[in-house]
PDB file of C-alpha atoms in Angstrom:
ATOM      1  CA  MET A  36       7.907 -14.100  -0.133  1.00 68.00           C
ATOM      2  CA  GLU A  37       4.566 -12.494   0.374  1.00 82.00           C
ATOM      3  CA  GLU A  38       4.220  -8.915  -0.833  1.00 93.00           C
ATOM      4  CA  ILE A  39       3.975  -6.285   1.898  1.00 97.00           C
ATOM      5  CA  GLN A  40       0.921  -4.166   2.128  1.00 97.00           C
ATOM      6  CA  ILE A  41       1.431  -0.397   1.831  1.00 98.00           C
ATOM      7  CA  ILE A  42      -0.209   2.832   2.746  1.00 98.00           C
ATOM      8  CA  THR A  43       0.571   6.246   1.411  1.00 98.00           C
ATOM      9  CA  PRO A  44       1.207   9.077   3.836  1.00 98.00           C
ATOM     10  CA  GLU A  45      -1.829  10.819   2.316  1.00 97.00           C
ATOM     11  CA  GLU A  46      -4.080   7.805   3.005  1.00 98.00           C
ATOM     12  CA  LEU A  47      -2.696   7.501   6.607  1.00 98.00           C
ATOM     13  CA  LYS A  48      -3.267  11.239   7.223  1.00 97.00           C
ATOM     14  CA  SER A  49      -6.853  10.824   5.939  1.00 97.00           C
ATOM     15  CA  LYS A  50      -7.598   7.815   8.121  1.00 97.00           C
ATOM     16  CA  LEU A  51      -6.264   9.675  11.225  1.00 97.00           C
ATOM     17  CA  GLU A  52      -8.223  12.791  10.338  1.00 96.00           C
ATOM     18  CA  GLN A  53     -11.478  10.514  10.141  1.00 97.00           C
ATOM     19  CA  GLY A  54     -10.633   9.255  13.651  1.00 96.00           C
ATOM     20  CA  GLU A  55      -9.696   5.663  12.763  1.00 96.00           C
ATOM     21  CA  LYS A  56      -7.908   3.861  15.499  1.00 95.00           C
ATOM     22  CA  LEU A  57      -4.665   2.634  13.976  1.00 97.00           C
ATOM     23  CA  GLU A  58      -1.519   0.894  15.412  1.00 98.00           C
ATOM     24  CA  LEU A  59       1.330   3.072  14.315  1.00 98.00           C
ATOM     25  CA  VAL A  60       4.868   1.971  15.112  1.00 98.00           C
ATOM     26  CA  ASP A  61       7.867   4.234  14.308  1.00 98.00           C
ATOM     27  CA  VAL A  62      11.055   2.277  13.923  1.00 98.00           C
ATOM     28  CA  ARG A  63      13.546   5.108  13.592  1.00 98.00           C
ATOM     29  CA  GLU A  64      16.397   5.715  15.965  1.00 97.00           C
ATOM     30  CA  ASP A  65      15.911   7.991  18.981  1.00 96.00           C
ATOM     31  CA  GLU A  66      17.677  11.004  17.412  1.00 96.00           C
ATOM     32  CA  GLU A  67      15.448  10.791  14.319  1.00 96.00           C
ATOM     33  CA  VAL A  68      12.255  10.551  16.492  1.00 96.00           C
ATOM     34  CA  ALA A  69      13.406  13.471  18.568  1.00 94.00           C
ATOM     35  CA  GLU A  70      12.543  15.610  15.443  1.00 91.00           C
ATOM     36  CA  GLY A  71       8.998  14.558  15.838  1.00 94.00           C
ATOM     37  CA  MET A  72       6.652  11.589  15.183  1.00 96.00           C
ATOM     38  CA  ILE A  73       3.184  11.167  13.937  1.00 97.00           C
ATOM     39  CA  PRO A  74       0.830  11.779  17.017  1.00 94.00           C
ATOM     40  CA  GLY A  75      -0.236   8.438  18.384  1.00 94.00           C
ATOM     41  CA  ALA A  76       2.687   6.408  16.968  1.00 97.00           C
ATOM     42  CA  LYS A  77       4.632   4.051  19.307  1.00 97.00           C
ATOM     43  CA  HIS A  78       8.379   4.257  19.038  1.00 97.00           C
ATOM     44  CA  ILE A  79      10.173   0.830  18.900  1.00 98.00           C
ATOM     45  CA  ARG A  80      13.629   1.032  17.318  1.00 98.00           C
ATOM     46  CA  MET A  81      14.170  -1.348  14.388  1.00 98.00           C
ATOM     47  CA  GLY A  82      16.847  -3.236  16.312  1.00 98.00           C
ATOM     48  CA  ASP A  83      14.521  -3.649  19.235  1.00 98.00           C
ATOM     49  CA  ILE A  84      11.588  -5.193  17.241  1.00 98.00           C
ATOM     50  CA  PRO A  85      12.676  -8.846  17.971  1.00 97.00           C
ATOM     51  CA  ALA A  86      12.778  -8.281  21.688  1.00 97.00           C
ATOM     52  CA  ASN A  87       9.486  -6.612  21.754  1.00 97.00           C
ATOM     53  CA  LEU A  88       7.378  -9.267  19.890  1.00 97.00           C
ATOM     54  CA  ASP A  89       5.128  -9.563  22.965  1.00 95.00           C
ATOM     55  CA  TYR A  90       3.907  -5.941  22.292  1.00 96.00           C
ATOM     56  CA  PHE A  91       2.403  -7.163  19.032  1.00 98.00           C
ATOM     57  CA  ASP A  92      -1.113  -8.851  18.719  1.00 98.00           C
ATOM     58  CA  LYS A  93      -1.701 -11.109  15.750  1.00 97.00           C
ATOM     59  CA  ASP A  94      -5.214  -9.989  15.530  1.00 97.00           C
ATOM     60  CA  LYS A  95      -4.318  -6.318  14.881  1.00 98.00           C
ATOM     61  CA  GLU A  96      -2.785  -4.562  11.799  1.00 98.00           C
ATOM     62  CA  TYR A  97       0.359  -2.445  12.471  1.00 98.00           C
ATOM     63  CA  ILE A  98       1.467   0.299  10.179  1.00 98.00           C
ATOM     64  CA  PHE A  99       5.306   0.773  10.292  1.00 98.00           C
ATOM     65  CA  ILE A 100       6.951   4.113   9.709  1.00 98.00           C
ATOM     66  CA  CYS A 101      10.610   5.236   9.245  1.00 98.00           C
ATOM     67  CA  ARG A 102      12.476   8.062   7.539  1.00 97.00           C
ATOM     68  CA  SER A 103      12.140   6.779   3.914  1.00 97.00           C
ATOM     69  CA  SER A 104      10.183   3.441   4.208  1.00 96.00           C
ATOM     70  CA  ARG A 105      13.336   1.120   3.763  1.00 97.00           C
ATOM     71  CA  ARG A 106      13.775   0.072   7.345  1.00 98.00           C
ATOM     72  CA  SER A 107      10.028  -0.215   8.074  1.00 98.00           C
ATOM     73  CA  GLU A 108       9.739  -2.358   4.911  1.00 98.00           C
ATOM     74  CA  ASN A 109      12.387  -4.760   6.430  1.00 97.00           C
ATOM     75  CA  VAL A 110      10.477  -4.700   9.772  1.00 98.00           C
ATOM     76  CA  CYS A 111       7.280  -5.586   7.812  1.00 98.00           C
ATOM     77  CA  TYR A 112       8.886  -8.514   6.169  1.00 97.00           C
ATOM     78  CA  TYR A 113      10.175  -9.819   9.362  1.00 97.00           C
ATOM     79  CA  LEU A 114       6.965  -9.551  11.243  1.00 98.00           C
ATOM     80  CA  GLN A 115       4.913 -10.870   8.453  1.00 97.00           C
ATOM     81  CA  GLU A 116       6.989 -14.093   8.391  1.00 96.00           C
ATOM     82  CA  GLN A 117       6.124 -14.359  12.110  1.00 95.00           C
ATOM     83  CA  GLY A 118       2.458 -14.243  11.254  1.00 97.00           C
ATOM     84  CA  TYR A 119       1.580 -10.552  12.067  1.00 98.00           C
ATOM     85  CA  LYS A 120      -0.583  -8.270  10.002  1.00 98.00           C
ATOM     86  CA  VAL A 121       1.555  -5.393   8.708  1.00 98.00           C
ATOM     87  CA  ARG A 122       1.628  -2.490   6.358  1.00 98.00           C
ATOM     88  CA  ASN A 123       4.434  -0.163   5.420  1.00 98.00           C
ATOM     89  CA  MET A 124       3.882   3.708   5.053  1.00 98.00           C
ATOM     90  CA  ILE A 125       5.681   4.211   1.692  1.00 97.00           C
ATOM     91  CA  GLY A 126       7.873   7.288   1.427  1.00 97.00           C
ATOM     92  CA  GLY A 127       8.304   7.497   5.171  1.00 97.00           C
ATOM     93  CA  MET A 128       8.506  10.558   7.293  1.00 97.00           C
ATOM     94  CA  MET A 129      10.200  12.446   4.380  1.00 96.00           C
ATOM     95  CA  ASN A 130       6.805  12.457   2.661  1.00 97.00           C
ATOM     96  CA  TRP A 131       4.563  12.888   5.751  1.00 97.00           C
ATOM     97  CA  PRO A 132       2.156  15.687   5.058  1.00 95.00           C
ATOM     98  CA  GLY A 133       0.448  15.927   8.388  1.00 94.00           C
ATOM     99  CA  GLU A 134       1.312  17.271  11.885  1.00 90.00           C
ATOM    100  CA  ILE A 135       4.137  15.942  13.908  1.00 93.00           C
ATOM    101  CA  LYS A 136       4.409  15.769  17.679  1.00 89.00           C
ATOM    102  CA  GLU A 137       7.600  16.943  19.238  1.00 82.00           C
ATOM    103  CA  THR A 138       9.213  14.188  21.390  1.00 75.00           C
ATOM    104  CA  ARG A 139      11.971  16.145  23.027  1.00 64.00           C
TER     105      ARG A 139
END
């Protein structure tokens, strides 16, 4: 199985601050996301990823985010097997140093 590419929360924050256009997908549950998300992230619950494959474009890279990076890693393995370019934010939202957007 091919290794999953990673990005640290600090690297991601830096890229966003530099204005890079990134495809962020938060795979946490609704109640977790209600506490806040990284601005610009799209919310697709982990269990809903298979039903939303038409959202993803094989020419783009997607960065997946969850609470601790375990679920997002599973999503990355799944999508990578389907031929998508993926990256996992290690440490998840527990280690996110940047601002969050309230979603309530």
